[in-house]
Coordinates of C-alpha atoms and ligand atoms in Angstrom, one line a residue:
M1 CA 55.9 78.4 -33.3
T2 CA 58.4 81.3 -33.3
D3 CA 59.9 82.8 -30.2
Q4 CA 57.8 85.9 -30.6
T5 CA 54.5 83.8 -30.4
K6 CA 55.5 81.6 -27.7
R7 CA 54.0 82.4 -24.4
P8 CA 56.5 83.0 -21.5
E9 CA 57.4 79.7 -19.9
P10 CA 56.2 79.5 -16.2
E11 CA 58.6 78.0 -13.7
L12 CA 58.4 74.4 -13.2
G13 CA 55.6 73.5 -10.7
S14 CA 53.9 76.8 -11.1
T15 CA 50.1 77.0 -11.7
L16 CA 48.0 79.8 -13.1
S17 CA 46.8 82.4 -10.8
K18 CA 42.9 83.3 -10.4
R19 CA 43.3 85.9 -13.2
G20 CA 44.6 83.1 -15.7
S21 CA 48.0 84.7 -16.0
N22 CA 51.1 82.6 -16.0
E23 CA 52.5 84.0 -12.9
P24 CA 53.9 81.4 -10.6
R25 CA 52.2 81.0 -7.3
P26 CA 54.7 82.3 -4.6
E27 CA 53.7 79.3 -2.4
Q28 CA 54.5 76.7 -5.0
P29 CA 58.1 77.6 -6.3
H30 CA 59.0 74.0 -6.9
I31 CA 57.5 70.6 -7.9
R32 CA 56.0 68.8 -5.1
L33 CA 56.5 65.0 -5.8
S34 CA 54.2 64.1 -3.0
S35 CA 51.6 65.7 -0.8
H36 CA 52.0 65.6 3.0
P37 CA 49.4 65.1 5.7
R38 CA 48.5 68.2 7.4
K39 CA 47.3 68.7 11.0
G40 CA 45.2 71.3 12.6
S41 CA 42.3 73.5 11.4
I42 CA 43.3 73.3 7.7
S43 CA 43.4 69.5 7.5
A44 CA 41.3 67.8 4.9
P45 CA 38.0 66.2 5.9
E46 CA 38.3 62.5 6.7
I47 CA 36.6 59.8 4.6
H48 CA 35.0 56.9 6.5
W49 CA 34.1 54.7 3.6
G50 CA 30.7 52.8 4.0
A51 CA 29.5 55.0 6.9
A52 CA 25.7 55.3 7.3
S53 CA 25.3 58.8 6.2
A54 CA 26.9 61.3 3.8
K55 CA 28.0 63.5 6.7
E56 CA 29.6 60.7 8.6
R57 CA 31.1 59.3 5.5
G58 CA 32.7 62.7 4.5
P59 CA 33.0 64.4 1.2
V60 CA 35.4 63.1 -1.6
I61 CA 37.6 66.1 -2.5
G62 CA 39.8 65.5 -5.6
S63 CA 39.9 69.2 -6.7
Q64 CA 43.4 70.9 -7.0
A65 CA 41.9 74.3 -6.5
N66 CA 42.8 74.2 -2.8
P67 CA 45.4 71.4 -2.2
P68 CA 45.1 71.3 1.7
Q69 CA 41.2 70.3 1.3
R70 CA 42.2 67.2 -0.8
N71 CA 41.5 63.8 0.7
V72 CA 42.0 61.5 -2.2
I73 CA 44.7 60.4 -4.7
G74 CA 44.1 61.5 -8.2
V75 CA 41.7 64.0 -9.6
H76 CA 38.0 64.1 -10.8
S77 CA 36.6 63.3 -14.3
G78 CA 38.5 60.0 -14.8
A79 CA 40.7 60.1 -18.0
Y80 CA 39.4 63.6 -18.8
G81 CA 41.4 65.0 -16.0
V82 CA 44.3 64.9 -18.5
Y83 CA 42.4 67.2 -20.8
R84 CA 41.7 69.6 -17.9
A85 CA 45.5 69.7 -17.2
L86 CA 46.0 70.6 -20.9
A87 CA 43.4 73.4 -20.7
I88 CA 45.0 74.8 -17.6
A89 CA 48.5 74.5 -19.2
A90 CA 47.2 76.3 -22.3
G91 CA 45.7 79.1 -20.2
K92 CA 42.2 78.3 -21.2
L93 CA 41.0 77.3 -17.8
S94 CA 41.6 78.7 -14.3
P95 CA 42.9 76.0 -12.0
V96 CA 40.9 77.5 -9.2
H97 CA 37.6 77.4 -11.1
R98 CA 34.8 75.9 -9.0
P99 CA 31.7 74.5 -10.6
D100 CA 28.4 76.4 -10.1
L101 CA 26.0 73.5 -9.3
T102 CA 22.9 75.5 -9.3
N103 CA 20.1 73.4 -10.8
T104 CA 22.4 70.4 -11.7
F105 CA 20.6 68.1 -9.2
P106 CA 19.1 64.8 -10.4
P107 CA 15.4 64.9 -11.8
V108 CA 15.1 61.4 -10.4
D109 CA 16.6 60.7 -7.0
I110 CA 18.4 57.5 -6.0
P111 CA 17.9 57.3 -2.3
P112 CA 20.3 55.6 0.2
Q113 CA 20.1 51.8 0.1
P114 CA 21.2 49.2 2.6
Q115 CA 23.9 48.2 0.4
W116 CA 25.7 51.5 0.7
L117 CA 26.6 50.5 4.3
G118 CA 30.0 48.9 4.9
T119 CA 33.2 48.5 2.9
E120 CA 32.4 45.3 0.9
R121 CA 29.5 45.8 -1.4
I122 CA 30.5 49.2 -3.1
V123 CA 34.3 49.9 -3.5
S124 CA 34.7 51.3 -7.1
I125 CA 32.0 54.2 -7.0
D126 CA 30.8 56.9 -4.5
P127 CA 27.2 56.0 -3.7
W128 CA 26.7 59.6 -2.5
G129 CA 28.3 60.9 -5.7
H130 CA 24.9 62.3 -7.1
R131 CA 23.8 63.9 -3.8
V132 CA 26.8 65.9 -2.8
A133 CA 25.4 69.4 -3.7
A134 CA 22.6 68.7 -1.2
E135 CA 24.3 66.7 1.4
F136 CA 27.4 69.0 1.6
R137 CA 25.7 72.3 0.9
D138 CA 27.1 73.8 4.0
E139 CA 30.6 72.6 3.4
I140 CA 30.4 73.9 -0.3
A141 CA 29.2 77.3 0.9
A142 CA 32.0 77.3 3.4
G143 CA 34.6 77.1 0.5
F144 CA 35.1 73.4 0.1
D145 CA 35.4 72.3 -3.6
I146 CA 33.2 69.2 -3.4
R147 CA 32.2 67.9 -6.8
P148 CA 29.6 65.3 -7.9
T149 CA 31.0 62.0 -9.4
I150 CA 27.5 60.9 -10.5
A151 CA 25.0 62.9 -12.6
I152 CA 21.4 61.8 -13.4
T153 CA 19.3 63.3 -16.2
K154 CA 16.5 62.4 -18.6
A155 CA 16.9 61.7 -22.3
R156 CA 15.0 60.7 -25.4
I157 CA 16.9 58.2 -27.6
Q158 CA 16.4 57.5 -31.2
L159 CA 17.8 54.1 -32.5
P160 CA 17.0 53.2 -36.1
E161 CA 16.8 49.5 -35.0
L162 CA 13.8 50.4 -32.8
Q163 CA 11.9 51.6 -35.7
G164 CA 12.6 48.3 -37.4
A165 CA 11.5 46.4 -34.2
L166 CA 8.3 48.5 -34.2
A167 CA 7.6 47.6 -37.9
A168 CA 8.4 43.9 -37.2
G169 CA 6.1 43.9 -34.2
R170 CA 8.8 42.9 -31.8
V171 CA 7.9 46.0 -29.7
K172 CA 4.8 48.1 -29.5
A173 CA 4.5 51.8 -28.9
D174 CA 2.7 52.8 -25.6
G175 CA 3.2 56.6 -25.9
H176 CA 5.2 56.7 -22.7
V177 CA 8.3 54.4 -22.7
L178 CA 8.2 53.9 -26.5
L179 CA 6.7 56.5 -29.0
E180 CA 5.0 55.7 -32.3
N181 CA 8.1 57.0 -34.2
G182 CA 10.3 54.7 -32.3
D183 CA 11.8 57.4 -29.9
T184 CA 12.3 56.1 -26.3
N185 CA 12.2 57.9 -23.0
V186 CA 15.0 57.1 -20.5
V187 CA 16.5 58.3 -17.4
K188 CA 20.3 58.1 -17.6
A189 CA 23.2 58.5 -15.2
A190 CA 26.9 59.1 -15.6
I191 CA 29.2 57.6 -13.0
E192 CA 33.0 58.3 -12.5
P193 CA 35.2 55.8 -10.9
V194 CA 35.9 56.3 -7.1
W195 CA 38.0 53.6 -5.8
Y196 CA 38.3 52.6 -2.1
L197 CA 41.7 51.0 -2.2
P198 CA 41.3 48.5 0.6
G199 CA 38.1 47.3 -0.8
I200 CA 39.4 47.0 -4.4
A201 CA 42.4 44.9 -3.0
Q202 CA 40.0 42.8 -1.2
R203 CA 37.9 42.0 -4.3
L204 CA 41.1 41.2 -6.2
N205 CA 42.3 39.1 -3.3
I206 CA 45.7 40.9 -3.1
T207 CA 47.1 43.2 -0.3
E208 CA 46.5 46.9 -0.5
T209 CA 50.3 47.3 -0.7
Q210 CA 50.4 45.1 -3.8
L211 CA 47.6 47.0 -5.3
R212 CA 49.1 50.5 -4.7
R213 CA 52.6 49.4 -5.9
A214 CA 51.3 48.0 -9.2
L215 CA 49.2 51.0 -9.9
F216 CA 52.1 53.3 -9.1
D217 CA 54.7 51.4 -11.1
Q218 CA 52.6 50.3 -14.0
T219 CA 51.3 53.9 -14.7
G220 CA 54.9 55.2 -15.0
A221 CA 54.9 56.5 -11.3
M222 CA 51.9 58.7 -12.3
F223 CA 50.6 59.0 -8.7
T224 CA 53.2 59.1 -6.1
D225 CA 50.7 59.4 -3.3
L226 CA 49.8 55.8 -3.9
V227 CA 53.0 54.8 -2.2
T228 CA 53.8 57.8 0.0
R229 CA 50.2 58.5 1.4
P230 CA 49.0 55.2 2.8
D231 CA 46.6 57.3 5.0
R232 CA 44.7 58.3 1.8
K233 CA 42.5 55.3 1.0
V234 CA 40.5 56.8 -1.9
F235 CA 41.8 57.0 -5.5
L236 CA 40.2 58.6 -8.5
P237 CA 41.7 56.5 -11.3
P238 CA 42.3 58.0 -14.8
I239 CA 39.9 55.5 -16.6
G240 CA 36.5 55.6 -18.1
G241 CA 33.3 55.3 -16.2
I242 CA 29.9 53.9 -16.4
T243 CA 26.7 55.2 -18.1
L244 CA 23.2 53.7 -17.1
Y245 CA 20.2 54.0 -19.2
M246 CA 16.9 53.2 -17.3
F247 CA 13.6 52.3 -18.9
G248 CA 10.3 52.7 -17.0
S249 CA 10.1 53.4 -13.3
V250 CA 13.6 53.9 -11.7
E251 CA 12.1 53.1 -8.3
N252 CA 11.3 49.5 -9.5
L253 CA 14.9 48.7 -9.4
W254 CA 15.3 48.7 -5.8
K255 CA 11.7 48.1 -4.7
G256 CA 12.1 44.5 -5.9
D257 CA 8.5 43.7 -6.6
H258 CA 8.4 44.2 -10.4
E259 CA 10.0 42.5 -13.4
I260 CA 13.5 43.7 -14.2
A261 CA 15.4 43.3 -17.5
C262 CA 19.0 44.2 -17.6
R263 CA 22.1 44.1 -20.0
V264 CA 25.6 44.9 -18.8
H265 CA 27.4 46.0 -21.9
D266 CA 31.1 46.7 -22.2
E267 CA 32.0 49.3 -24.8
C268 CA 32.8 48.4 -28.3
N269 CA 33.0 51.5 -30.2
G270 CA 33.6 49.8 -33.6
S271 CA 30.3 48.0 -33.4
D272 CA 28.3 50.0 -30.8
V273 CA 28.7 53.3 -32.9
F274 CA 30.0 52.4 -36.3
G275 CA 28.2 49.1 -36.9
S276 CA 31.2 47.0 -37.5
D277 CA 30.1 43.4 -38.4
I278 CA 33.0 41.5 -36.8
C279 CA 31.1 41.2 -33.4
T280 CA 27.7 41.0 -31.9
C281 CA 28.0 44.0 -29.6
R282 CA 25.5 46.6 -31.1
P283 CA 23.0 43.9 -32.0
Y284 CA 23.1 42.5 -28.5
L285 CA 22.9 46.0 -27.0
V286 CA 19.8 46.7 -29.2
H287 CA 18.3 43.3 -28.1
G288 CA 19.0 44.3 -24.4
I289 CA 17.2 47.6 -25.1
E290 CA 14.2 45.8 -26.7
E291 CA 14.0 43.6 -23.6
C292 CA 14.2 46.7 -21.4
I293 CA 11.4 48.4 -23.1
R294 CA 9.2 45.2 -23.0
S295 CA 9.8 44.8 -19.2
A296 CA 9.0 48.5 -18.7
Q297 CA 5.8 48.1 -20.7
R298 CA 4.8 45.1 -18.4
G299 CA 5.0 47.4 -15.4
G300 CA 8.6 46.6 -14.6
S301 CA 11.9 48.4 -15.4
G302 CA 14.8 48.0 -17.8
L303 CA 18.5 48.8 -17.2
I304 CA 21.5 49.0 -19.5
V305 CA 24.8 49.4 -17.8
Y306 CA 27.3 50.7 -20.2
N307 CA 30.9 50.3 -19.1
R308 CA 33.9 52.1 -20.8
K309 CA 35.9 49.0 -21.1
E310 CA 36.7 49.0 -24.7
G311 CA 38.2 45.7 -26.1
R312 CA 37.8 43.8 -22.9
A313 CA 39.5 46.8 -21.3
L314 CA 42.7 46.2 -23.4
G315 CA 41.9 49.3 -25.6
E316 CA 41.3 49.6 -29.3
V317 CA 44.8 49.5 -30.5
V318 CA 45.2 46.0 -29.1
K319 CA 41.8 45.1 -30.5
F320 CA 42.6 46.1 -34.1
L321 CA 46.0 44.4 -33.9
V322 CA 44.2 41.3 -32.8
Y323 CA 41.8 41.7 -35.7
N324 CA 44.7 41.6 -38.2
A325 CA 46.5 38.7 -36.4
R326 CA 43.2 36.8 -36.7
K327 CA 42.5 37.5 -40.3
R328 CA 46.2 36.8 -41.3
N329 CA 46.2 33.5 -39.4
P330 CA 47.4 30.8 -42.1
A331 CA 44.3 28.7 -41.2
G332 CA 41.9 31.7 -41.6
D333 CA 40.1 33.8 -39.0
T334 CA 38.8 30.7 -37.0
A335 CA 36.7 30.4 -33.9
A336 CA 39.5 28.1 -32.7
A337 CA 42.1 30.8 -32.6
Y338 CA 39.8 33.6 -31.4
F339 CA 40.9 33.9 -27.7
E340 CA 44.6 32.6 -28.5
K341 CA 45.2 35.6 -30.8
T342 CA 44.1 38.1 -28.1
E343 CA 46.5 36.4 -25.7
C344 CA 49.3 36.6 -28.3
V345 CA 49.1 40.3 -28.5
A346 CA 48.0 41.3 -25.1
G347 CA 49.3 38.6 -23.0
V348 CA 45.9 38.1 -21.5
Q349 CA 42.4 37.4 -22.8
D350 CA 40.5 39.9 -20.7
V351 CA 41.1 42.6 -18.0
R352 CA 37.7 43.8 -17.4
F353 CA 37.7 42.6 -13.7
Q354 CA 33.9 41.8 -13.5
D355 CA 34.5 41.6 -9.8
L356 CA 34.0 45.3 -9.6
M357 CA 31.0 45.2 -12.0
P358 CA 28.2 44.6 -9.4
D359 CA 28.9 47.7 -7.5
V360 CA 26.5 49.8 -9.6
F361 CA 23.7 47.2 -8.8
N362 CA 24.4 47.6 -5.1
W363 CA 24.2 51.4 -5.6
L364 CA 20.8 50.9 -7.0
G365 CA 19.8 48.7 -4.2
M366 CA 19.0 45.7 -6.5
K367 CA 18.7 42.1 -5.3
R368 CA 17.2 40.4 -8.3
I369 CA 17.1 40.5 -12.2
D370 CA 14.4 38.6 -14.1
R371 CA 15.7 38.9 -17.6
W372 CA 19.6 39.1 -17.8
V373 CA 20.5 39.7 -21.5
S374 CA 24.0 38.4 -21.5
M375 CA 25.8 35.0 -22.2
S376 CA 28.9 35.9 -20.2
N377 CA 29.7 33.5 -17.3
M378 CA 32.2 36.0 -15.9
K379 CA 29.4 38.6 -15.5
F380 CA 26.9 36.0 -14.1
D381 CA 29.3 34.7 -11.6
A382 CA 30.2 38.1 -10.3
M383 CA 26.5 38.9 -9.8
A384 CA 26.1 35.6 -8.0
A385 CA 29.1 36.5 -5.7
H386 CA 27.2 39.6 -4.6
G387 CA 24.0 37.7 -3.9
I388 CA 22.2 39.3 -6.7
E389 CA 19.7 36.7 -8.1
I390 CA 19.5 36.3 -11.9
K391 CA 16.2 34.4 -12.8
Q392 CA 16.7 33.8 -16.5
R393 CA 19.5 34.5 -19.0
I394 CA 18.6 35.7 -22.5
P395 CA 21.0 34.9 -25.4
I396 CA 21.2 37.0 -28.6
P397 CA 18.8 35.5 -31.1
D398 CA 20.6 33.9 -34.0
D399 CA 19.1 36.3 -36.6
M400 CA 20.8 39.2 -35.0
I401 CA 24.3 37.8 -35.3
P402 CA 26.3 39.4 -38.2
R403 CA 27.9 36.7 -40.4
D404 CA 31.5 37.7 -39.7
A405 CA 30.6 37.7 -36.0
S406 CA 30.0 33.9 -36.0
V407 CA 33.7 33.4 -35.3
E408 CA 33.3 35.3 -32.0
M409 CA 30.0 33.7 -31.2
D410 CA 31.3 30.2 -31.8
A411 CA 34.5 30.7 -29.8
K412 CA 32.5 32.1 -26.9
K413 CA 30.0 29.2 -26.8
A414 CA 32.9 26.7 -27.1
A415 CA 34.6 28.5 -24.1
G416 CA 31.5 28.0 -21.9
Y417 CA 29.4 31.1 -22.5
F418 CA 25.8 30.5 -21.7
T419 CA 23.3 29.3 -24.4
D420 CA 19.8 28.1 -23.9
G421 CA 19.1 25.9 -26.8
T422 CA 17.1 28.5 -28.7
T423 CA 20.3 29.5 -30.4
S424 CA 22.6 27.3 -32.4
A425 CA 25.4 25.6 -30.4
A426 CA 29.0 26.1 -31.5
S427 CA 29.8 24.0 -34.6
G428 CA 31.5 20.8 -33.8
D429 CA 34.9 21.8 -35.3
L430 CA 35.8 25.4 -34.4
A431 CA 38.3 25.4 -37.4
D432 CA 35.2 25.3 -39.7
T433 CA 33.9 28.7 -38.5
K434 CA 36.0 31.3 -40.4
G435 CA 35.5 35.1 -40.8
R436 CA 36.5 36.9 -44.0
G437 CA 40.1 37.6 -44.8
L438 CA 41.8 41.1 -45.0
D439 CA 41.5 40.8 -48.9
K440 CA 37.6 40.4 -48.8
Y441 CA 36.8 44.1 -47.8
Ligands
ZN501 ZN1 32.3 44.3 -30.3

């Protein structure tokens, strides 16, 4: 880029004006390292987490459009808040743009549930997040930039495996949930993380100060308000969220008198999207969807909870490094070394913190799941800790396990993952279960 093509550099700490020019705002001539509490008529609305109504709870305001209105640490959109910052820096987005929420309301409502009350059962999402346009209509009209953190819509999904399941007779078309061509009707919801810091600390059995200090230090001092604003209790973390896929009647989920099938699936892009054969993720996800369809067709409902926690929340770079370390292991890619290799690279086997996972079930008012499509004890135990009953655990059928994924499956079974006898147990000697080497691709 030559000097002629470079846009003029704004002063540090300036932001774009309404017209999208680079003129610094006169009221922000310098960088503010921390926000400060304001008193009087321009103070931000208070948040009373766990209050009985949206009005009493108060809106979550993470927009930078009008800083005195803010009442949280961090910004909306999770990790995508960084792209929003880039768009503003590049002059492509006005920093004071406010979303037009006309007609964006959910086609299927999820009404308030008893579990929304209090500060214990939901601490990582805003249960009112899909209803803010209605609940805070007056405040939005008065100029508050209040944004939904949950969006609900309808979709038709087309999975090639479902066509195979139809052909094999594992599922049958009913013209409503599942169509003749394998298309499936669902209601889906996208949920951004909204953390109530005292509640997160309580779940992790640490103090709020320990939590805030670690989040501040270990993100490179990204959010100074974590340590300078103890009065701000809500944090919008820059991480991925949750997507729900619901099959059949959504109301069944909280009514509690119909069969419910469910799989909680943590993201594995390599398998989920690209079909990599090193793990069972996509086959198990598809098996979960088949179970959901069958439960919905029996008059119940199905629920897939898809969490953006790639590679046990260690990320894909760590994951691929572990693959190489496993496949270059002198003894071969063995089930015996499966967890050890993750720990060698990452220092830990898993950082998904399933303790937070049940929040979404409390949001949906659920108390019981009849068919739980998972073998993970961590997920099972987290649900039990919230008093959500799991009637039956459904393992992945042996014939859905890719050959190279037998390393993962045997290692997990040996580590105590659930198995019900319909699937093969881990082989006696874990050193015998080997995946292919790097020279076999
Ligand atoms: Zn996987």
